[in-house]
CSV table of N, CA and C in Angstrom, one decimal:
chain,number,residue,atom,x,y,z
A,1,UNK,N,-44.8,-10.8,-4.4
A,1,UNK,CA,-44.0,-11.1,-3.3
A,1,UNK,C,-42.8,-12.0,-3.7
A,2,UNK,N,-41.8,-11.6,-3.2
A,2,UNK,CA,-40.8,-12.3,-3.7
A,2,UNK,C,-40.5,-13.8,-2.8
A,3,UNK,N,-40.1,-14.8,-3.9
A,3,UNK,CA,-39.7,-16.2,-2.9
A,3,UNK,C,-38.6,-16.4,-2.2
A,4,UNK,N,-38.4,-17.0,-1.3
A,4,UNK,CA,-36.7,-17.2,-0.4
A,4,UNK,C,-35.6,-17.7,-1.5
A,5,UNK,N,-36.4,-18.2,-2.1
A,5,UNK,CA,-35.3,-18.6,-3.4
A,5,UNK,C,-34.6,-17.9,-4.2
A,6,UNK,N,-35.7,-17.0,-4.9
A,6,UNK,CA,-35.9,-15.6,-5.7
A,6,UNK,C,-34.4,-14.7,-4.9
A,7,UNK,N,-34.3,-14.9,-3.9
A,7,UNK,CA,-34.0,-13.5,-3.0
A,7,UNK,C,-32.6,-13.8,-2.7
A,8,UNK,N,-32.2,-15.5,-2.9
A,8,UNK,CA,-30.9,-15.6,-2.5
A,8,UNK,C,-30.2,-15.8,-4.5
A,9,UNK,N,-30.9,-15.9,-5.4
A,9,UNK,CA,-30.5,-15.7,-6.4
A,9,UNK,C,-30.1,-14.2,-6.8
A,10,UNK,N,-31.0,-13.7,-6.3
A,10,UNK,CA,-30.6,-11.9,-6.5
A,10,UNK,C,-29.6,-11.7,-5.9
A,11,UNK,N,-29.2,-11.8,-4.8
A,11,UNK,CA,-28.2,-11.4,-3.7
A,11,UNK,C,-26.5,-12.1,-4.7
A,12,UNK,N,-27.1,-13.4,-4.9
A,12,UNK,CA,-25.8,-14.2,-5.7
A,12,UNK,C,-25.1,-13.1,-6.8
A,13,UNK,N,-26.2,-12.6,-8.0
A,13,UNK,CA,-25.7,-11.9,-9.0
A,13,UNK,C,-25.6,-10.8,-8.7
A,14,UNK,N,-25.6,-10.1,-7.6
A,14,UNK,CA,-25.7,-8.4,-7.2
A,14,UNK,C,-24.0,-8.5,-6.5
A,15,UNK,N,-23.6,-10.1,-5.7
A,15,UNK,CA,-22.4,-10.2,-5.3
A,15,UNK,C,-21.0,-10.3,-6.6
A,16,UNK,N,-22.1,-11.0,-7.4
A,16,UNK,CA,-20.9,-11.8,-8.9
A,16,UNK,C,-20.4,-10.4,-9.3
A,17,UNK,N,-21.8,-9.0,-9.4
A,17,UNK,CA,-21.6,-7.8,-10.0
A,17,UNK,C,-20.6,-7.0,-9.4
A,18,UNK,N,-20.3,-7.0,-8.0
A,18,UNK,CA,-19.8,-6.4,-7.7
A,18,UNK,C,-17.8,-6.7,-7.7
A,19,UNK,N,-18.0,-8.5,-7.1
A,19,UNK,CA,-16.5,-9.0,-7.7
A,19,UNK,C,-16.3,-8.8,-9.3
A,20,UNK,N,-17.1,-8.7,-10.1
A,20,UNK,CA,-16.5,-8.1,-11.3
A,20,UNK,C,-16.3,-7.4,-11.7
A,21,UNK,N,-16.3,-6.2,-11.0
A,21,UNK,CA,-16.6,-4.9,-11.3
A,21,UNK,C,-15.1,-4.3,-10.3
A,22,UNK,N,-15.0,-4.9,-9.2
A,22,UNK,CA,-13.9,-4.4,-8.4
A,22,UNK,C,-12.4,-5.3,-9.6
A,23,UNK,N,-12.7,-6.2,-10.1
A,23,UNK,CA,-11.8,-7.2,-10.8
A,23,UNK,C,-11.5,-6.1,-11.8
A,24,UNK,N,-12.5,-5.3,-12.3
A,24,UNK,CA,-12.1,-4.9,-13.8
A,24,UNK,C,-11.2,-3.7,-12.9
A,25,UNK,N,-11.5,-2.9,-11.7
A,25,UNK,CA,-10.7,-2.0,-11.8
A,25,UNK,C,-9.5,-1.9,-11.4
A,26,UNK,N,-8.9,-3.1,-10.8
A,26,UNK,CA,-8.1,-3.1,-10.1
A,26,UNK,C,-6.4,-3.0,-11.0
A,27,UNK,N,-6.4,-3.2,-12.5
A,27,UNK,CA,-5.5,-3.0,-13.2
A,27,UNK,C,-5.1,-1.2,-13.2
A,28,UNK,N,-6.1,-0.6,-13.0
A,28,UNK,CA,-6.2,0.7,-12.9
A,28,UNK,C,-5.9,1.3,-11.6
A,29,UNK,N,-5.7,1.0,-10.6
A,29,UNK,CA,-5.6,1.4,-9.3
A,29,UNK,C,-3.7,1.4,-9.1
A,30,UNK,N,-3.4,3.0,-8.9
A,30,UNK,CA,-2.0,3.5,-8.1
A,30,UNK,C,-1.3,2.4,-7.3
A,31,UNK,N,-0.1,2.4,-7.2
A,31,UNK,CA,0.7,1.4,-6.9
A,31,UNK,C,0.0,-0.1,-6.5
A,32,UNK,N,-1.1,-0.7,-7.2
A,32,UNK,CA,-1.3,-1.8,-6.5
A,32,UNK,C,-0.3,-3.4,-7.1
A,33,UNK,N,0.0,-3.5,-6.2
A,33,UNK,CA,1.5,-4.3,-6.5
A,33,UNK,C,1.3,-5.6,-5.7
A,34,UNK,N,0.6,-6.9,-6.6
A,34,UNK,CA,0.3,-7.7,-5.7
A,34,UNK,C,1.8,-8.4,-5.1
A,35,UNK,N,2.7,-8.4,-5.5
A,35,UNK,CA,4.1,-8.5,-5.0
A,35,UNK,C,4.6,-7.6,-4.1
A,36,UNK,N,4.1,-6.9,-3.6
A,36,UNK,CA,4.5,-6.0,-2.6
A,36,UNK,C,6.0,-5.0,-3.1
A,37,UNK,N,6.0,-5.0,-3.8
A,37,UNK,CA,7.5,-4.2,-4.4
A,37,UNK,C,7.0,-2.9,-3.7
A,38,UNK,N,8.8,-2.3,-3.3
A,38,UNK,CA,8.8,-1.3,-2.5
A,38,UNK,C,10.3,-1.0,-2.0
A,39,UNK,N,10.0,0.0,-1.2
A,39,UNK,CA,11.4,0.0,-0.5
A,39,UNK,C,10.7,1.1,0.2
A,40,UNK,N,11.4,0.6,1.9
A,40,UNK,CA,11.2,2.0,3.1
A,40,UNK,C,13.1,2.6,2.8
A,41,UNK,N,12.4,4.1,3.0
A,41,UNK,CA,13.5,5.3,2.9
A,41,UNK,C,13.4,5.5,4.3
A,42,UNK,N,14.6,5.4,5.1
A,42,UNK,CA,14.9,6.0,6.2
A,42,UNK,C,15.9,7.0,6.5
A,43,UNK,N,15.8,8.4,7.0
A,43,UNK,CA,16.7,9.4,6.6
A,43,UNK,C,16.4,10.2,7.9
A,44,UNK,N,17.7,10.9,7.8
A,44,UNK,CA,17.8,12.3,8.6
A,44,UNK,C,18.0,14.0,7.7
A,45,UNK,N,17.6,14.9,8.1
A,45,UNK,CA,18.6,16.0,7.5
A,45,UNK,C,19.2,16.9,8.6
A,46,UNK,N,20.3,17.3,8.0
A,46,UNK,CA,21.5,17.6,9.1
A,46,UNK,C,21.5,18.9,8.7
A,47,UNK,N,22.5,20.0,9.6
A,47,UNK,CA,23.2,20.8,9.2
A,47,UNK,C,24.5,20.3,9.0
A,48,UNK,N,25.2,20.5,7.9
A,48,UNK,CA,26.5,19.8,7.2
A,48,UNK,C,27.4,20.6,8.2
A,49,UNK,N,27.5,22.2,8.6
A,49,UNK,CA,28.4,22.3,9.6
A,49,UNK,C,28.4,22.3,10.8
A,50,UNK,N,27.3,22.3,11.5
A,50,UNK,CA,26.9,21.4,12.7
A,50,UNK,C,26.8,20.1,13.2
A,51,UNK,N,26.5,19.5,12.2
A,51,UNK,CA,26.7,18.0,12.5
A,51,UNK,C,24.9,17.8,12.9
A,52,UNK,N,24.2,19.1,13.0
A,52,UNK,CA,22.4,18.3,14.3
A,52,UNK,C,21.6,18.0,13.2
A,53,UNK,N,20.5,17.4,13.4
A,53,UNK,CA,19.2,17.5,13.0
A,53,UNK,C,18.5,18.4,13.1
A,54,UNK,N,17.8,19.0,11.1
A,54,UNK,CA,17.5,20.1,11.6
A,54,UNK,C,16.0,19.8,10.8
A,55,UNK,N,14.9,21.0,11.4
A,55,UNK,CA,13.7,20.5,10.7
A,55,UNK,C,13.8,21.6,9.3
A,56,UNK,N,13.4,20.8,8.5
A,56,UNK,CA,13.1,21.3,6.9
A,56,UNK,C,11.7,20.6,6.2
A,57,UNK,N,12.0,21.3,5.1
A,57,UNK,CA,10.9,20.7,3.7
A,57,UNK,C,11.5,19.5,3.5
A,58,UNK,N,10.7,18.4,2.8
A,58,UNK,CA,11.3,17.5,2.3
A,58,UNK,C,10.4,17.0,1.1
A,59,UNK,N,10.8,16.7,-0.4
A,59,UNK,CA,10.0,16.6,-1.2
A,59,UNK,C,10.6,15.2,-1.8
A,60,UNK,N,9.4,14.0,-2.2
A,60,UNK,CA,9.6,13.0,-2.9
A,60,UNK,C,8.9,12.7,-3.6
A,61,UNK,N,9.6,12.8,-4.8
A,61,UNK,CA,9.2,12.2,-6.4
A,61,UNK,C,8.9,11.3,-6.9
A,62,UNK,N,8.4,10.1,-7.4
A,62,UNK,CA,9.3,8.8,-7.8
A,62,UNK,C,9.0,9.2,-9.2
A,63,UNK,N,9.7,7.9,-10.2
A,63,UNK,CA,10.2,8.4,-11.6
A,63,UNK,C,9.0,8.4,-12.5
A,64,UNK,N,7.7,8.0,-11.9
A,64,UNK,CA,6.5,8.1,-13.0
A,64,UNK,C,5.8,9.2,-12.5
A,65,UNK,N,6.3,10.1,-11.4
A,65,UNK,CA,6.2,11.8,-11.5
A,65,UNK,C,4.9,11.8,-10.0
A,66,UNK,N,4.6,10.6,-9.1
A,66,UNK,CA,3.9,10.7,-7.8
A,66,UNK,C,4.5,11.5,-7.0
A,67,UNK,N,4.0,12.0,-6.2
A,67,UNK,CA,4.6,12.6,-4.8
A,67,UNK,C,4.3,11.8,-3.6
A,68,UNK,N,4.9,11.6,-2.9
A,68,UNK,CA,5.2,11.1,-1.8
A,68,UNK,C,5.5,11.5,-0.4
A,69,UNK,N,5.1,11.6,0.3
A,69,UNK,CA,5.3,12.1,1.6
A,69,UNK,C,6.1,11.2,3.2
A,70,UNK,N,6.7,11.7,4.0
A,70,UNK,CA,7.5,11.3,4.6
A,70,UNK,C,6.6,11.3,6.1
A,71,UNK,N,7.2,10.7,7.1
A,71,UNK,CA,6.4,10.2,8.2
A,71,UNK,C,7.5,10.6,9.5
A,72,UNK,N,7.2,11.4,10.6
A,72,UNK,CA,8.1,11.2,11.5
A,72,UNK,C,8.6,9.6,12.4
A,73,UNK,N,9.9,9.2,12.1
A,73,UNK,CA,10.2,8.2,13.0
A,73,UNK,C,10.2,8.2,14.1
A,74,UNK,N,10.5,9.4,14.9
A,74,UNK,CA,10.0,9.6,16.0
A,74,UNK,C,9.3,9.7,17.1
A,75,UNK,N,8.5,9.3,17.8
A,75,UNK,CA,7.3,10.0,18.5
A,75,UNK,C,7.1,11.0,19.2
A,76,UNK,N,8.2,11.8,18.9
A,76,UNK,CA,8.5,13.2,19.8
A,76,UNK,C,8.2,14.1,18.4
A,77,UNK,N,8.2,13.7,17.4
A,77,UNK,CA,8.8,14.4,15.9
A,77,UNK,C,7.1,14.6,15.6
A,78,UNK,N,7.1,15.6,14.2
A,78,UNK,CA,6.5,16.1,13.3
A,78,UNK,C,6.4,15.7,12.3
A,79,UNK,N,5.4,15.8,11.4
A,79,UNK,CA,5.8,15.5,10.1
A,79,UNK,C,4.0,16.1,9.6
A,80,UNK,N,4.1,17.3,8.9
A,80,UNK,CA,2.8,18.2,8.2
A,80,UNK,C,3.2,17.9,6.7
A,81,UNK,N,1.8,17.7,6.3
A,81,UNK,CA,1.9,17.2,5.4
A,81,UNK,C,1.4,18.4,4.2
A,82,UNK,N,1.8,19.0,3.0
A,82,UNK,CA,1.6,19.9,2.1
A,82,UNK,C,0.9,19.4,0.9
A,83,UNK,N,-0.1,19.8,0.6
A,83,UNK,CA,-0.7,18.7,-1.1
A,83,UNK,C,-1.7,19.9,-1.7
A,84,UNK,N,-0.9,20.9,-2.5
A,84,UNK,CA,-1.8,21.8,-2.7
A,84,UNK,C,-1.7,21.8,-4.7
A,85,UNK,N,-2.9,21.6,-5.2
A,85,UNK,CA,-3.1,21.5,-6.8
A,85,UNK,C,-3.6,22.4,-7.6
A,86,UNK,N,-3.1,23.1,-8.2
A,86,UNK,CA,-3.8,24.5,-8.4
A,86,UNK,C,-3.8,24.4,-10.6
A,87,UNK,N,-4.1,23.3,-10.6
A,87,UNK,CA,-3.9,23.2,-12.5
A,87,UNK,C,-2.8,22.7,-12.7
A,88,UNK,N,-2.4,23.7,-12.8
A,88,UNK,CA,-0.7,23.7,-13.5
A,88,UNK,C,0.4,24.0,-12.9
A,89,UNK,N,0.1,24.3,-11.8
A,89,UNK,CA,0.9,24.0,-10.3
A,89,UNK,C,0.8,23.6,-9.3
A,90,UNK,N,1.7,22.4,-8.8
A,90,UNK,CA,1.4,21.5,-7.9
A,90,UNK,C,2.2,21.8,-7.0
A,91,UNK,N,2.1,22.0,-5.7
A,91,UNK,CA,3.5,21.6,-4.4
A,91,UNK,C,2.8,20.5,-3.8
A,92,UNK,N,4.0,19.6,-3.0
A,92,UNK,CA,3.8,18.8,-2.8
A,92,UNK,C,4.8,18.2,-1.9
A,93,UNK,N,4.7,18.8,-0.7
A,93,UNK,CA,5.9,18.2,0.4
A,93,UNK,C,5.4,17.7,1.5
A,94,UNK,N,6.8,17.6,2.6
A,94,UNK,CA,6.4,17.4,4.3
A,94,UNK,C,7.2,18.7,4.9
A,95,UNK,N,6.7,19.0,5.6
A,95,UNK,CA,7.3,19.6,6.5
A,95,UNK,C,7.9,18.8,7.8
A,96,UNK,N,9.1,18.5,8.1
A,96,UNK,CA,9.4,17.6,9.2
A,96,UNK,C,10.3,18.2,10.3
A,97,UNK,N,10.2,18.1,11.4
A,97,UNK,CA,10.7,18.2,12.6
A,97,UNK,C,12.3,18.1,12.6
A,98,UNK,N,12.8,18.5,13.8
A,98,UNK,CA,14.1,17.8,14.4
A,98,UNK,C,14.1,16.7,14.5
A,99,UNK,N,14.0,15.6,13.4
A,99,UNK,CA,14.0,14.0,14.3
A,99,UNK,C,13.9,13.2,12.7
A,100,UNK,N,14.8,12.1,12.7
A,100,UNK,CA,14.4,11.1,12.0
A,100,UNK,C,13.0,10.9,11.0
A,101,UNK,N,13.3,11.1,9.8
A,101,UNK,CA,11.9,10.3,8.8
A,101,UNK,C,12.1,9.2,8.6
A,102,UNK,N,10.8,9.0,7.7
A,102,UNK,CA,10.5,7.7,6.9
A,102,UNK,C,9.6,7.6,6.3
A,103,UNK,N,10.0,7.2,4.8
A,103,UNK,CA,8.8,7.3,4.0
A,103,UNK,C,8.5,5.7,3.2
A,104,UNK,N,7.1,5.4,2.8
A,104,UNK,CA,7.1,4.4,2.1
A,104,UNK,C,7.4,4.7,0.7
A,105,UNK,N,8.3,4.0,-0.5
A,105,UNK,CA,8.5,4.1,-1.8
A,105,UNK,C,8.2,2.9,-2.7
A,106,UNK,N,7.7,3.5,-4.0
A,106,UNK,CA,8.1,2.4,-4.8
A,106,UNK,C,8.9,2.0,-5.7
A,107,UNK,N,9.9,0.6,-5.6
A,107,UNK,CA,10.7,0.3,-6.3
A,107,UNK,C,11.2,1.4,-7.5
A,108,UNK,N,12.3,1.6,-7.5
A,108,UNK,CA,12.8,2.7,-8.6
A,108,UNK,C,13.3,3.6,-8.2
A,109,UNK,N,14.0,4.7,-9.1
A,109,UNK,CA,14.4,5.9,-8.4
A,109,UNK,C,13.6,7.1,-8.0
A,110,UNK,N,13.7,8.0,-7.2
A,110,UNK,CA,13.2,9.1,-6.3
A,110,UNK,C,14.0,10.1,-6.5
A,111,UNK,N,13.2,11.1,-7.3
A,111,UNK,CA,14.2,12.8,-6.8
A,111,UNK,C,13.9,13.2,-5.0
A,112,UNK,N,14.4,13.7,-4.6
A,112,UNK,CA,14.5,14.0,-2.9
A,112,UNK,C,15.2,15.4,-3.6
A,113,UNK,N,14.3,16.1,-2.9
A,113,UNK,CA,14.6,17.4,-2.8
A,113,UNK,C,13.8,18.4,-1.0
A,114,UNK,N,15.3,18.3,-0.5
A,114,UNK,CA,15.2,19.5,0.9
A,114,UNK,C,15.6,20.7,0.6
A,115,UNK,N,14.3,21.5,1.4
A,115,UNK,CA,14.7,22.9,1.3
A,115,UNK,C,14.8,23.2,2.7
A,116,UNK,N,15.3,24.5,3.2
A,116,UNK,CA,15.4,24.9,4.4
A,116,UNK,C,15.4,26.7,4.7
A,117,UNK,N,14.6,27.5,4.0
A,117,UNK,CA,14.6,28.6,4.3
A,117,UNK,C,15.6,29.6,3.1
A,118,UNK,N,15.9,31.0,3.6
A,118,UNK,CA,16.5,31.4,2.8
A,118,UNK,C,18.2,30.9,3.2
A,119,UNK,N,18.4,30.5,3.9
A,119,UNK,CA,20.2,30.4,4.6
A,119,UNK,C,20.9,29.5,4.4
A,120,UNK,N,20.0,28.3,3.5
A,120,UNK,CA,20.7,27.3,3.3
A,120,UNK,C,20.7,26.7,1.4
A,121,UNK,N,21.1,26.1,1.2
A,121,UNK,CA,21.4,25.7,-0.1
A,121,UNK,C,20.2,24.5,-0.4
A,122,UNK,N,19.1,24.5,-1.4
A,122,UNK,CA,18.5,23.3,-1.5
A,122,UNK,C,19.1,22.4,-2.1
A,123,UNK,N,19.5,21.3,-1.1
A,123,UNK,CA,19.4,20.1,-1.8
A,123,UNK,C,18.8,19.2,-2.6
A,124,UNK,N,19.3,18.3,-3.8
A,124,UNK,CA,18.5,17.9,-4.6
A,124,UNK,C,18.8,16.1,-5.0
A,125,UNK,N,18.6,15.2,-5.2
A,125,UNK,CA,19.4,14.0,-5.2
A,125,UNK,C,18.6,13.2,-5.9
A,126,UNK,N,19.4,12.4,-6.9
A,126,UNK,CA,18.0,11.8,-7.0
A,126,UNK,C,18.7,9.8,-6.5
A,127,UNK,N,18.1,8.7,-6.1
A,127,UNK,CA,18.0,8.0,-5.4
A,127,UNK,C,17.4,6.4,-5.9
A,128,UNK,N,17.7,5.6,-5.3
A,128,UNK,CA,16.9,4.2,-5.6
A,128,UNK,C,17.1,3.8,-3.5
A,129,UNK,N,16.3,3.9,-3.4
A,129,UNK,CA,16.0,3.3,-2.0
A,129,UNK,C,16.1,1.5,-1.2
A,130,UNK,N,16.0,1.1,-2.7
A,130,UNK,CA,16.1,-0.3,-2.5
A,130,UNK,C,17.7,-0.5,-2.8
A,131,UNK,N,18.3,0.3,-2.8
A,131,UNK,CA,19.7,0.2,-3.3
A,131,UNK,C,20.7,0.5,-1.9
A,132,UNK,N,19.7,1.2,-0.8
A,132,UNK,CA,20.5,2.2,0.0
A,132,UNK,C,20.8,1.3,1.0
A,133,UNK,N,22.0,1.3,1.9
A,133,UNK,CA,22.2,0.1,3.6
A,133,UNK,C,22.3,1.1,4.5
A,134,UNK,N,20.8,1.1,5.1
A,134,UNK,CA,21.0,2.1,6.3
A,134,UNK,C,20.3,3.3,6.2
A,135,UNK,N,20.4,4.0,6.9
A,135,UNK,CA,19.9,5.5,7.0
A,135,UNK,C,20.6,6.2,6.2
A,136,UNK,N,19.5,7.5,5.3
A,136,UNK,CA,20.1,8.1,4.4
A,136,UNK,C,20.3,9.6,5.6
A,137,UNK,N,21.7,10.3,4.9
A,137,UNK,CA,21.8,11.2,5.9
A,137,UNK,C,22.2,12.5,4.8
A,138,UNK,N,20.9,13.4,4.7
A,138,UNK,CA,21.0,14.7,3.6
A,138,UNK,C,21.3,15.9,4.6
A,139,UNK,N,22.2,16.4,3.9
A,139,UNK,CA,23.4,17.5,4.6
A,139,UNK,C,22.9,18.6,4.0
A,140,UNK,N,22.6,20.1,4.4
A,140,UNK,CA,21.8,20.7,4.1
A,140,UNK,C,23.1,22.0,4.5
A,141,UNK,N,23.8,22.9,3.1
A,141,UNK,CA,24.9,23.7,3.7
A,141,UNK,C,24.3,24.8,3.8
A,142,UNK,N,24.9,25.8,4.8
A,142,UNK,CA,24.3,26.8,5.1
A,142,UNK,C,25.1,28.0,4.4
A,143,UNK,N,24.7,28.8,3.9
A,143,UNK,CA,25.7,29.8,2.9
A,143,UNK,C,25.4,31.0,3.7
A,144,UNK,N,24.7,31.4,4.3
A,144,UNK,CA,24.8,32.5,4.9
A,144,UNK,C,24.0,32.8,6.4
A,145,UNK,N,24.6,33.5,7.4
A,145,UNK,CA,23.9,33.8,8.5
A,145,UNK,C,22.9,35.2,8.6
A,146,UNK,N,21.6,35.4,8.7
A,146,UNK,CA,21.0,36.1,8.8
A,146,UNK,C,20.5,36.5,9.7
């Protein structure tokens, strides 16, 4: 039988094992950034000869090759999220609504690439977020009516 003594010594080193063990991994763990580095991207996509908000794809990159997904700002809005990995081919988008996004980033530049069906032109950009004042506004041209 174990002693009350016994039992809070065990508990001590089963706790030490586990803060050492979360300690070793945490150099290894995706954006953990005890400085909080970042930048929110806030954006619309338009039709460039309409002037509206239109819903499209929206793809985010950042420069060590993560994907990133975007969030409706809206509460009327959408935002579906795409994450399919197949080996050697990856997609990786949002599908978003008529309405305002916003995505979390980290510090650095971003490829942004919107697509919009076959009628429009994909745009492609690439970006530093922490650099931007305001809302980004991606203009999406239409080349043909179908």
């Amino acid at each position: 039988m174990n002693h009350p003594q016994n039992q809070g010594v065990d508990l001590m080193k089963r706790w030490n094992s586990v803060v050492i063990f979360t300690l070793t991994l945490l150099p290894f763990l995706p954006h953990a950034h005890a400085s909080g580095e970042g930048a929110s991207l806030k954006g619309r996509i338009v039709d460039k000869g309409a002037g509206v908000v239109i819903p499209a794809r929206l793809y985010l990159q950042d420069s060590t090759g993560t994907w990133h997904f975007a969030e409706s700002a809206d509460s009327n809005g959408s935002a579906v999220r795409y994450k399919v990995d197949r080996g050697g081919s990856v997609e990786s988008h949002t599908t978003l609504s008529a309405h305002p996004f916003i995505a979390s980033l980290p510090s650095g530049t971003c490829e942004i690439t919107v697509e919009r069906g076959k009628e429009y032109r994909t745009l492609k950009r690439t970006i530093d977020p922490s650099s931007l004042d305001g809302e980004l506004t991606l203009e999406l041209e239409r080349w043909v009516d179908m």
